[in-house]
Amino acid sequence: MSGALDRLRAALGSPIWVLCGGDSPEREVSLRSGRGVFEALRLAGMPCELVEVEGLSDLLGRLRSGDRPSCAFVALHGGWGEDGRLQALLRSLGIPYTGPNPASCHLCMDKPFAKAVFELAGVPTPRWICLSREAGFVPSEDHLGSLGLSLPLVVKPASQGSTVGVSVVEDIGDLPSALELAFSYGDSILLESYVAGLEITVAVVGGPSLALALPPVEISPRGGLYDYAHKYTPGMTEYFSPPRSLDALASEGVKEVALRAYLALGCDGYGRVDLRVDAEGRPFVLEVNAAPGMTQTSLVPKAAAAAGLSFPELSALLVLLALEGEAFLEGLFGGGRGIRTPEGSSP
């Protein structure tokens, strides 16, 4: 890794911009991710600048002034910072950036669309339906049953992250308030079967020619749902990598399913796949995150640490991916810390 870092330092003609902030409900998390990545890159000896943006017009104005980075590290979560609009702007201007391509970002943020792709690709995902605000009705338990759904249910906005607006409904009487909460974040929501079991996440780096899954992380919140507070409050959740509740063979199976989901959405760069594993050991993909959190309590840095990479090394690696593509990953992870996926084949 040290040789790659030396090559990166030599190649940078201008600072890396760490983009954070935005105007989505995840703004505060984005600011924390931005600060975390900025400090990590500084520790790695990389020239960088923390750039807090309110909207795309702010960023475009600065770029039009002639000020350009060597690379943009996308630490924005939700909204235009994660749904492909920012990525399309950067690509159109020829600015390398971290994370997936614009189309994949859009797919990842549109949960119903992503789940439809999973089903077409044979990626296991919990049963689901999409409801629109325009429909204006609350499904009965019988209606849900006719659609293959039963309690408990997960109700979530169709295009938010960080567990924003998410409820687990165990009693049909609680469904109206869960729908109201989810609809407060958009006009479409997702109702999904709740999979009892383990919460697992898998970080993936690379793309179609070489995609690598980092060690899975088991998530064990101290009571209740792995919600916003449990995600971002130190001490409220325990994390285990390798997972304490999966043997090595089961962990490899989870990584393969995560890779299939990541590649089904056409992702490159890096991302994070969230899954549930039921009592029979079957993994189900919930979603793929195109701009996952990069705070001190975030999951991608934990997965990288389990693979032997520090937060500064991880941050620099993601910049290298943006600048050079996937070729250098072979030497870095060829020893077996991930799963290699040759171009044109499925994992």
Protein backbone atom coordinates (compact mmCIF):
# COMPACT_ATOMS: atom_id res chain seq x y z
CA MET A 1 0.00 0.00 0.00
CA SER A 2 2.90 2.38 0.70
CA GLY A 3 3.99 2.34 -2.94
CA ALA A 4 0.47 3.17 -4.07
CA LEU A 5 0.33 6.08 -1.63
CA ASP A 6 3.64 7.43 -2.91
CA ARG A 7 2.33 7.21 -6.47
CA LEU A 8 -0.84 9.05 -5.49
CA ARG A 9 1.03 11.88 -3.75
CA ALA A 10 3.21 12.35 -6.81
CA ALA A 11 0.24 12.35 -9.19
CA LEU A 12 -1.86 14.99 -7.44
CA GLY A 13 -1.45 18.36 -9.12
CA SER A 14 -4.12 20.07 -7.01
CA PRO A 15 -5.84 19.20 -3.74
CA ILE A 16 -8.49 16.54 -3.30
CA TRP A 17 -11.83 18.16 -2.49
CA VAL A 18 -13.77 16.37 0.23
CA LEU A 19 -17.37 17.32 -0.61
CA CYS A 20 -19.83 17.30 2.28
CA GLY A 21 -22.93 19.00 3.64
CA GLY A 22 -25.78 19.25 1.15
CA ASP A 23 -29.41 19.84 2.02
CA SER A 24 -30.78 16.32 2.57
CA PRO A 25 -31.97 14.96 5.95
CA GLU A 26 -28.53 13.33 6.21
CA ARG A 27 -26.64 16.64 6.18
CA GLU A 28 -25.24 16.28 9.71
CA VAL A 29 -23.95 12.78 8.99
CA SER A 30 -22.38 14.09 5.78
CA LEU A 31 -20.55 16.82 7.66
CA ARG A 32 -19.16 14.21 10.05
CA SER A 33 -18.16 11.96 7.15
CA GLY A 34 -16.46 14.88 5.45
CA ARG A 35 -14.44 15.78 8.51
CA GLY A 36 -13.47 12.14 9.02
CA VAL A 37 -12.26 11.68 5.45
CA PHE A 38 -10.48 15.05 5.44
CA GLU A 39 -8.49 14.16 8.56
CA ALA A 40 -7.77 10.66 7.22
CA LEU A 41 -6.41 12.01 3.94
CA ARG A 42 -4.27 14.52 5.82
CA LEU A 43 -2.83 11.70 7.93
CA ALA A 44 -2.07 9.85 4.69
CA GLY A 45 -0.08 12.89 3.54
CA MET A 46 -2.51 13.89 0.79
CA PRO A 47 -3.19 17.52 -0.14
CA CYS A 48 -6.90 18.01 0.48
CA GLU A 49 -9.54 20.62 1.21
CA LEU A 50 -12.81 20.23 3.10
CA VAL A 51 -15.51 21.74 0.88
CA GLU A 52 -18.93 22.24 2.48
CA VAL A 53 -21.62 22.76 -0.15
CA GLU A 54 -25.26 23.76 0.21
CA GLY A 55 -26.38 22.92 -3.31
CA LEU A 56 -25.16 21.93 -6.74
CA SER A 57 -25.25 25.56 -7.88
CA ASP A 58 -22.69 26.48 -5.19
CA LEU A 59 -20.31 23.83 -6.40
CA LEU A 60 -20.86 24.66 -10.05
CA GLY A 61 -20.13 28.32 -9.38
CA ARG A 62 -16.78 27.49 -7.81
CA LEU A 63 -15.88 25.13 -10.63
CA ARG A 64 -16.75 27.77 -13.23
CA SER A 65 -14.30 30.13 -11.56
CA GLY A 66 -11.51 27.82 -12.71
CA ASP A 67 -10.87 26.21 -9.32
CA ARG A 68 -10.72 22.44 -9.82
CA PRO A 69 -9.61 19.50 -7.69
CA SER A 70 -7.47 16.55 -8.70
CA CYS A 71 -10.30 14.37 -7.42
CA ALA A 72 -13.58 14.85 -5.56
CA PHE A 73 -14.17 12.61 -2.56
CA VAL A 74 -17.96 12.37 -2.31
CA ALA A 75 -18.93 12.45 1.37
CA LEU A 76 -22.46 13.67 0.68
CA HIS A 77 -25.34 11.42 1.71
CA GLY A 78 -28.83 11.43 0.25
CA GLY A 79 -30.51 13.79 -2.20
CA TRP A 80 -28.59 15.19 -5.14
CA GLY A 81 -25.27 14.23 -3.54
CA GLU A 82 -25.97 10.51 -3.79
CA ASP A 83 -28.66 10.01 -6.44
CA GLY A 84 -26.41 10.54 -9.47
CA ARG A 85 -26.87 14.27 -10.10
CA LEU A 86 -23.60 15.32 -8.48
CA GLN A 87 -21.81 12.40 -10.10
CA ALA A 88 -23.17 13.35 -13.53
CA LEU A 89 -21.95 16.94 -13.06
CA LEU A 90 -18.45 15.84 -12.05
CA ARG A 91 -18.25 13.34 -14.90
CA SER A 92 -19.37 15.94 -17.46
CA LEU A 93 -16.56 18.22 -16.28
CA GLY A 94 -13.95 15.45 -16.41
CA ILE A 95 -13.35 15.49 -12.65
CA PRO A 96 -12.58 12.07 -11.11
CA TYR A 97 -14.70 11.27 -8.06
CA THR A 98 -15.12 8.47 -5.54
CA GLY A 99 -18.03 6.06 -5.67
CA PRO A 100 -20.23 4.61 -8.41
CA ASN A 101 -21.20 6.01 -11.78
CA PRO A 102 -24.29 8.28 -12.06
CA ALA A 103 -26.69 5.58 -13.30
CA SER A 104 -25.76 3.18 -10.52
CA CYS A 105 -26.08 5.92 -7.92
CA HIS A 106 -29.60 6.60 -9.16
CA LEU A 107 -30.50 2.90 -8.98
CA CYS A 108 -29.09 2.56 -5.46
CA MET A 109 -31.10 5.53 -4.19
CA ASP A 110 -34.36 4.33 -5.77
CA LYS A 111 -35.06 1.37 -3.47
CA PRO A 112 -38.07 -0.07 -5.37
CA PHE A 113 -36.17 0.10 -8.66
CA ALA A 114 -33.11 -1.50 -7.06
CA LYS A 115 -35.20 -4.33 -5.60
CA ALA A 116 -36.81 -4.94 -9.00
CA VAL A 117 -33.29 -5.26 -10.46
CA PHE A 118 -32.32 -7.68 -7.67
CA GLU A 119 -35.29 -9.88 -8.51
CA LEU A 120 -34.45 -9.87 -12.22
CA ALA A 121 -30.83 -10.77 -11.41
CA GLY A 122 -31.79 -13.54 -8.97
CA VAL A 123 -30.41 -11.69 -5.95
CA PRO A 124 -32.38 -12.70 -2.83
CA THR A 125 -34.25 -9.75 -1.30
CA PRO A 126 -37.22 -9.60 1.11
CA ARG A 127 -40.73 -9.48 -0.35
CA TRP A 128 -41.89 -5.93 -0.92
CA ILE A 129 -44.44 -3.57 -2.39
CA CYS A 130 -44.22 0.11 -3.26
CA LEU A 131 -46.97 2.54 -2.23
CA SER A 132 -47.51 6.05 -3.55
CA ARG A 133 -48.96 8.92 -1.59
CA GLU A 134 -51.40 9.43 -4.47
CA ALA A 135 -52.95 6.01 -3.82
CA GLY A 136 -54.12 7.36 -0.47
CA PHE A 137 -54.98 4.13 1.33
CA VAL A 138 -53.73 2.02 4.23
CA PRO A 139 -53.49 -1.69 3.32
CA SER A 140 -55.39 -4.08 5.56
CA GLU A 141 -53.75 -7.19 6.95
CA ASP A 142 -55.78 -9.30 4.49
CA HIS A 143 -54.67 -7.12 1.58
CA LEU A 144 -51.04 -7.45 2.66
CA GLY A 145 -51.48 -11.22 2.88
CA SER A 146 -52.83 -11.35 -0.68
CA LEU A 147 -49.57 -9.68 -1.77
CA GLY A 148 -47.42 -12.19 0.08
CA LEU A 149 -46.64 -9.88 3.00
CA SER A 150 -47.27 -10.46 6.69
CA LEU A 151 -46.36 -8.79 9.96
CA PRO A 152 -43.85 -7.70 11.05
CA LEU A 153 -43.19 -5.25 8.22
CA VAL A 154 -40.49 -2.69 7.56
CA VAL A 155 -41.84 0.64 6.29
CA LYS A 156 -39.32 3.03 4.78
CA PRO A 157 -39.08 5.97 2.35
CA ALA A 158 -38.23 4.94 -1.20
CA SER A 159 -35.12 7.11 -1.41
CA GLN A 160 -33.54 7.92 1.95
CA GLY A 161 -30.60 6.53 3.89
CA SER A 162 -29.30 6.39 7.49
CA THR A 163 -32.56 4.67 8.53
CA VAL A 164 -34.35 8.01 8.11
CA GLY A 165 -38.12 7.53 8.31
CA VAL A 166 -37.91 3.77 8.92
CA SER A 167 -40.32 1.85 11.17
CA VAL A 168 -40.78 -1.83 12.03
CA VAL A 169 -44.51 -2.53 12.31
CA GLU A 170 -45.52 -5.52 14.46
CA ASP A 171 -49.16 -4.54 15.02
CA ILE A 172 -51.43 -3.59 12.12
CA GLY A 173 -52.75 -0.72 14.22
CA ASP A 174 -49.34 0.93 14.04
CA LEU A 175 -49.22 0.89 10.24
CA PRO A 176 -50.94 4.27 9.63
CA SER A 177 -48.40 6.20 11.73
CA ALA A 178 -45.50 4.33 10.07
CA LEU A 179 -46.87 5.24 6.64
CA GLU A 180 -47.28 8.88 7.68
CA LEU A 181 -43.67 9.02 8.90
CA ALA A 182 -42.28 7.47 5.71
CA PHE A 183 -44.42 9.69 3.47
CA SER A 184 -43.05 12.76 5.24
CA TYR A 185 -39.81 12.11 3.31
CA GLY A 186 -41.27 11.59 -0.16
CA ASP A 187 -44.21 10.54 -2.30
CA SER A 188 -43.24 6.86 -2.57
CA ILE A 189 -42.52 4.37 0.17
CA LEU A 190 -41.53 0.73 0.51
CA LEU A 191 -43.24 -1.97 2.57
CA GLU A 192 -40.92 -4.91 3.06
CA SER A 193 -41.07 -8.22 4.91
CA TYR A 194 -39.03 -8.11 8.09
CA VAL A 195 -36.32 -10.78 8.12
CA ALA A 196 -35.62 -11.87 11.67
CA GLY A 197 -31.99 -12.74 12.23
CA LEU A 198 -28.60 -11.12 11.84
CA GLU A 199 -27.85 -7.66 10.47
CA ILE A 200 -24.77 -7.86 8.22
CA THR A 201 -23.05 -5.37 5.96
CA VAL A 202 -20.41 -5.93 3.29
CA ALA A 203 -18.24 -3.18 1.80
CA VAL A 204 -17.26 -3.71 -1.84
CA VAL A 205 -14.51 -1.99 -3.80
CA GLY A 206 -13.86 -2.09 -7.54
CA GLY A 207 -16.19 -2.72 -10.43
CA PRO A 208 -17.03 -5.02 -13.35
CA SER A 209 -13.44 -5.99 -14.15
CA LEU A 210 -12.47 -6.65 -10.54
CA ALA A 211 -14.84 -6.37 -7.59
CA LEU A 212 -13.68 -7.27 -4.10
CA ALA A 213 -15.77 -7.82 -0.99
CA LEU A 214 -14.16 -6.80 2.28
CA PRO A 215 -14.82 -8.84 5.44
CA PRO A 216 -18.48 -8.77 6.51
CA VAL A 217 -19.41 -6.84 9.62
CA GLU A 218 -22.08 -8.13 12.01
CA ILE A 219 -24.15 -5.35 13.59
CA SER A 220 -25.58 -5.85 17.06
CA PRO A 221 -27.52 -2.81 18.36
CA ARG A 222 -27.98 -2.58 22.11
CA GLY A 223 -31.75 -2.97 22.10
CA GLY A 224 -34.18 -2.20 19.32
CA LEU A 225 -33.76 -1.25 15.68
CA TYR A 226 -30.40 -0.29 14.18
CA ASP A 227 -31.72 3.24 13.73
CA TYR A 228 -30.12 6.66 13.34
CA ALA A 229 -29.18 6.92 17.02
CA HIS A 230 -27.68 3.43 17.12
CA LYS A 231 -25.70 4.13 13.95
CA TYR A 232 -24.10 7.39 14.99
CA THR A 233 -23.85 7.25 18.79
CA PRO A 234 -20.66 5.54 19.99
CA GLY A 235 -21.35 2.64 22.35
CA MET A 236 -24.97 2.00 21.30
CA THR A 237 -24.03 -0.80 18.88
CA GLU A 238 -21.49 -3.61 18.89
CA TYR A 239 -19.73 -4.64 15.69
CA PHE A 240 -18.00 -7.92 14.91
CA SER A 241 -15.75 -8.66 11.95
CA PRO A 242 -15.49 -11.49 11.21
CA PRO A 243 -19.11 -12.00 12.25
CA ARG A 244 -19.38 -13.84 15.57
CA SER A 245 -22.56 -15.64 14.48
CA LEU A 246 -21.45 -16.89 11.04
CA ASP A 247 -18.82 -19.50 10.25
CA ALA A 248 -16.27 -18.94 7.49
CA LEU A 249 -18.33 -20.73 4.83
CA ALA A 250 -21.47 -18.71 5.63
CA SER A 251 -19.44 -15.49 5.58
CA GLU A 252 -18.16 -16.33 2.10
CA GLY A 253 -21.75 -16.94 0.98
CA VAL A 254 -22.81 -13.54 2.29
CA LYS A 255 -19.93 -11.89 0.43
CA GLU A 256 -20.92 -13.59 -2.83
CA VAL A 257 -24.54 -12.41 -2.52
CA ALA A 258 -23.33 -8.89 -1.71
CA LEU A 259 -21.13 -8.88 -4.82
CA ARG A 260 -24.02 -10.05 -6.98
CA ALA A 261 -26.19 -7.20 -5.70
CA TYR A 262 -23.44 -4.61 -6.18
CA LEU A 263 -22.70 -5.73 -9.73
CA ALA A 264 -26.39 -6.14 -10.64
CA LEU A 265 -26.77 -2.39 -10.12
CA GLY A 266 -23.69 -1.72 -12.26
CA CYS A 267 -21.68 -0.26 -9.39
CA ASP A 268 -18.01 0.66 -9.54
CA GLY A 269 -15.71 2.59 -7.22
CA TYR A 270 -17.03 1.40 -3.89
CA GLY A 271 -20.24 0.91 -1.97
CA ARG A 272 -21.79 -0.93 0.94
CA VAL A 273 -24.35 -3.75 0.75
CA ASP A 274 -26.73 -4.18 3.69
CA LEU A 275 -28.23 -7.62 4.32
CA ARG A 276 -30.22 -9.67 6.80
CA VAL A 277 -29.39 -13.34 7.40
CA ASP A 278 -32.30 -15.46 8.62
CA ALA A 279 -32.29 -18.32 11.13
CA GLU A 280 -31.57 -20.81 8.34
CA GLY A 281 -28.48 -18.88 7.25
CA ARG A 282 -30.04 -17.44 4.09
CA PRO A 283 -28.87 -13.90 3.20
CA PHE A 284 -31.31 -11.29 1.88
CA VAL A 285 -30.12 -8.01 0.39
CA LEU A 286 -31.87 -4.90 1.69
CA GLU A 287 -30.05 -2.23 -0.32
CA VAL A 288 -26.77 -0.99 -1.76
CA ASN A 289 -25.39 2.32 -0.50
CA ALA A 290 -23.60 4.38 -3.15
CA ALA A 291 -22.17 6.93 -0.68
CA PRO A 292 -21.92 5.12 2.65
CA GLY A 293 -21.05 6.88 5.89
CA MET A 294 -17.39 7.56 6.60
CA THR A 295 -17.53 8.67 10.24
CA GLN A 296 -15.53 7.14 13.08
CA THR A 297 -18.46 4.81 13.84
CA SER A 298 -19.22 3.96 10.19
CA LEU A 299 -19.21 0.48 8.75
CA VAL A 300 -16.91 0.78 5.73
CA PRO A 301 -13.92 1.87 7.87
CA LYS A 302 -14.66 -1.08 10.21
CA ALA A 303 -14.65 -3.51 7.28
CA ALA A 304 -11.41 -2.01 6.00
CA ALA A 305 -9.82 -2.36 9.44
CA ALA A 306 -10.76 -6.05 9.45
CA ALA A 307 -8.96 -6.31 6.08
CA GLY A 308 -5.86 -4.67 7.55
CA LEU A 309 -6.40 -1.16 6.21
CA SER A 310 -6.36 1.95 8.39
CA PHE A 311 -8.86 4.76 7.81
CA PRO A 312 -6.17 6.91 6.10
CA GLU A 313 -5.16 3.99 3.86
CA LEU A 314 -8.80 3.30 2.99
CA SER A 315 -9.47 6.94 2.11
CA ALA A 316 -6.39 7.09 -0.12
CA LEU A 317 -7.29 3.76 -1.74
CA LEU A 318 -10.72 5.13 -2.73
CA VAL A 319 -9.07 8.15 -4.32
CA LEU A 320 -6.72 5.83 -6.22
CA LEU A 321 -9.73 3.87 -7.44
CA ALA A 322 -11.25 7.10 -8.74
CA LEU A 323 -8.05 8.07 -10.55
CA GLU A 324 -6.75 4.72 -11.82
CA GLY A 325 -9.66 2.29 -11.86
CA GLU A 326 -9.54 -1.27 -10.62
CA ALA A 327 -6.21 -2.54 -11.99
CA PHE A 328 -4.13 -1.79 -8.89
CA LEU A 329 -6.50 -3.78 -6.64
CA GLU A 330 -5.08 -7.08 -7.90
CA GLY A 331 -1.74 -6.48 -6.24
CA LEU A 332 -3.29 -4.98 -3.12
CA PHE A 333 -5.88 -7.67 -2.37
CA GLY A 334 -4.63 -10.57 -4.45
CA GLY A 335 -3.73 -12.45 -1.30
CA GLY A 336 -7.37 -13.28 -0.71
CA ARG A 337 -8.83 -10.51 1.43
CA GLY A 338 -11.71 -10.14 -1.01
CA ILE A 339 -13.51 -12.03 -3.77
CA ARG A 340 -12.21 -11.55 -7.29
CA THR A 341 -14.83 -11.24 -10.01
CA PRO A 342 -13.41 -11.40 -13.54
CA GLU A 343 -15.08 -9.15 -16.08
CA GLY A 344 -17.91 -10.78 -17.93
CA SER A 345 -18.63 -13.43 -15.27
CA SER A 346 -20.92 -13.50 -12.30
CA PRO A 347 -19.69 -14.16 -8.76
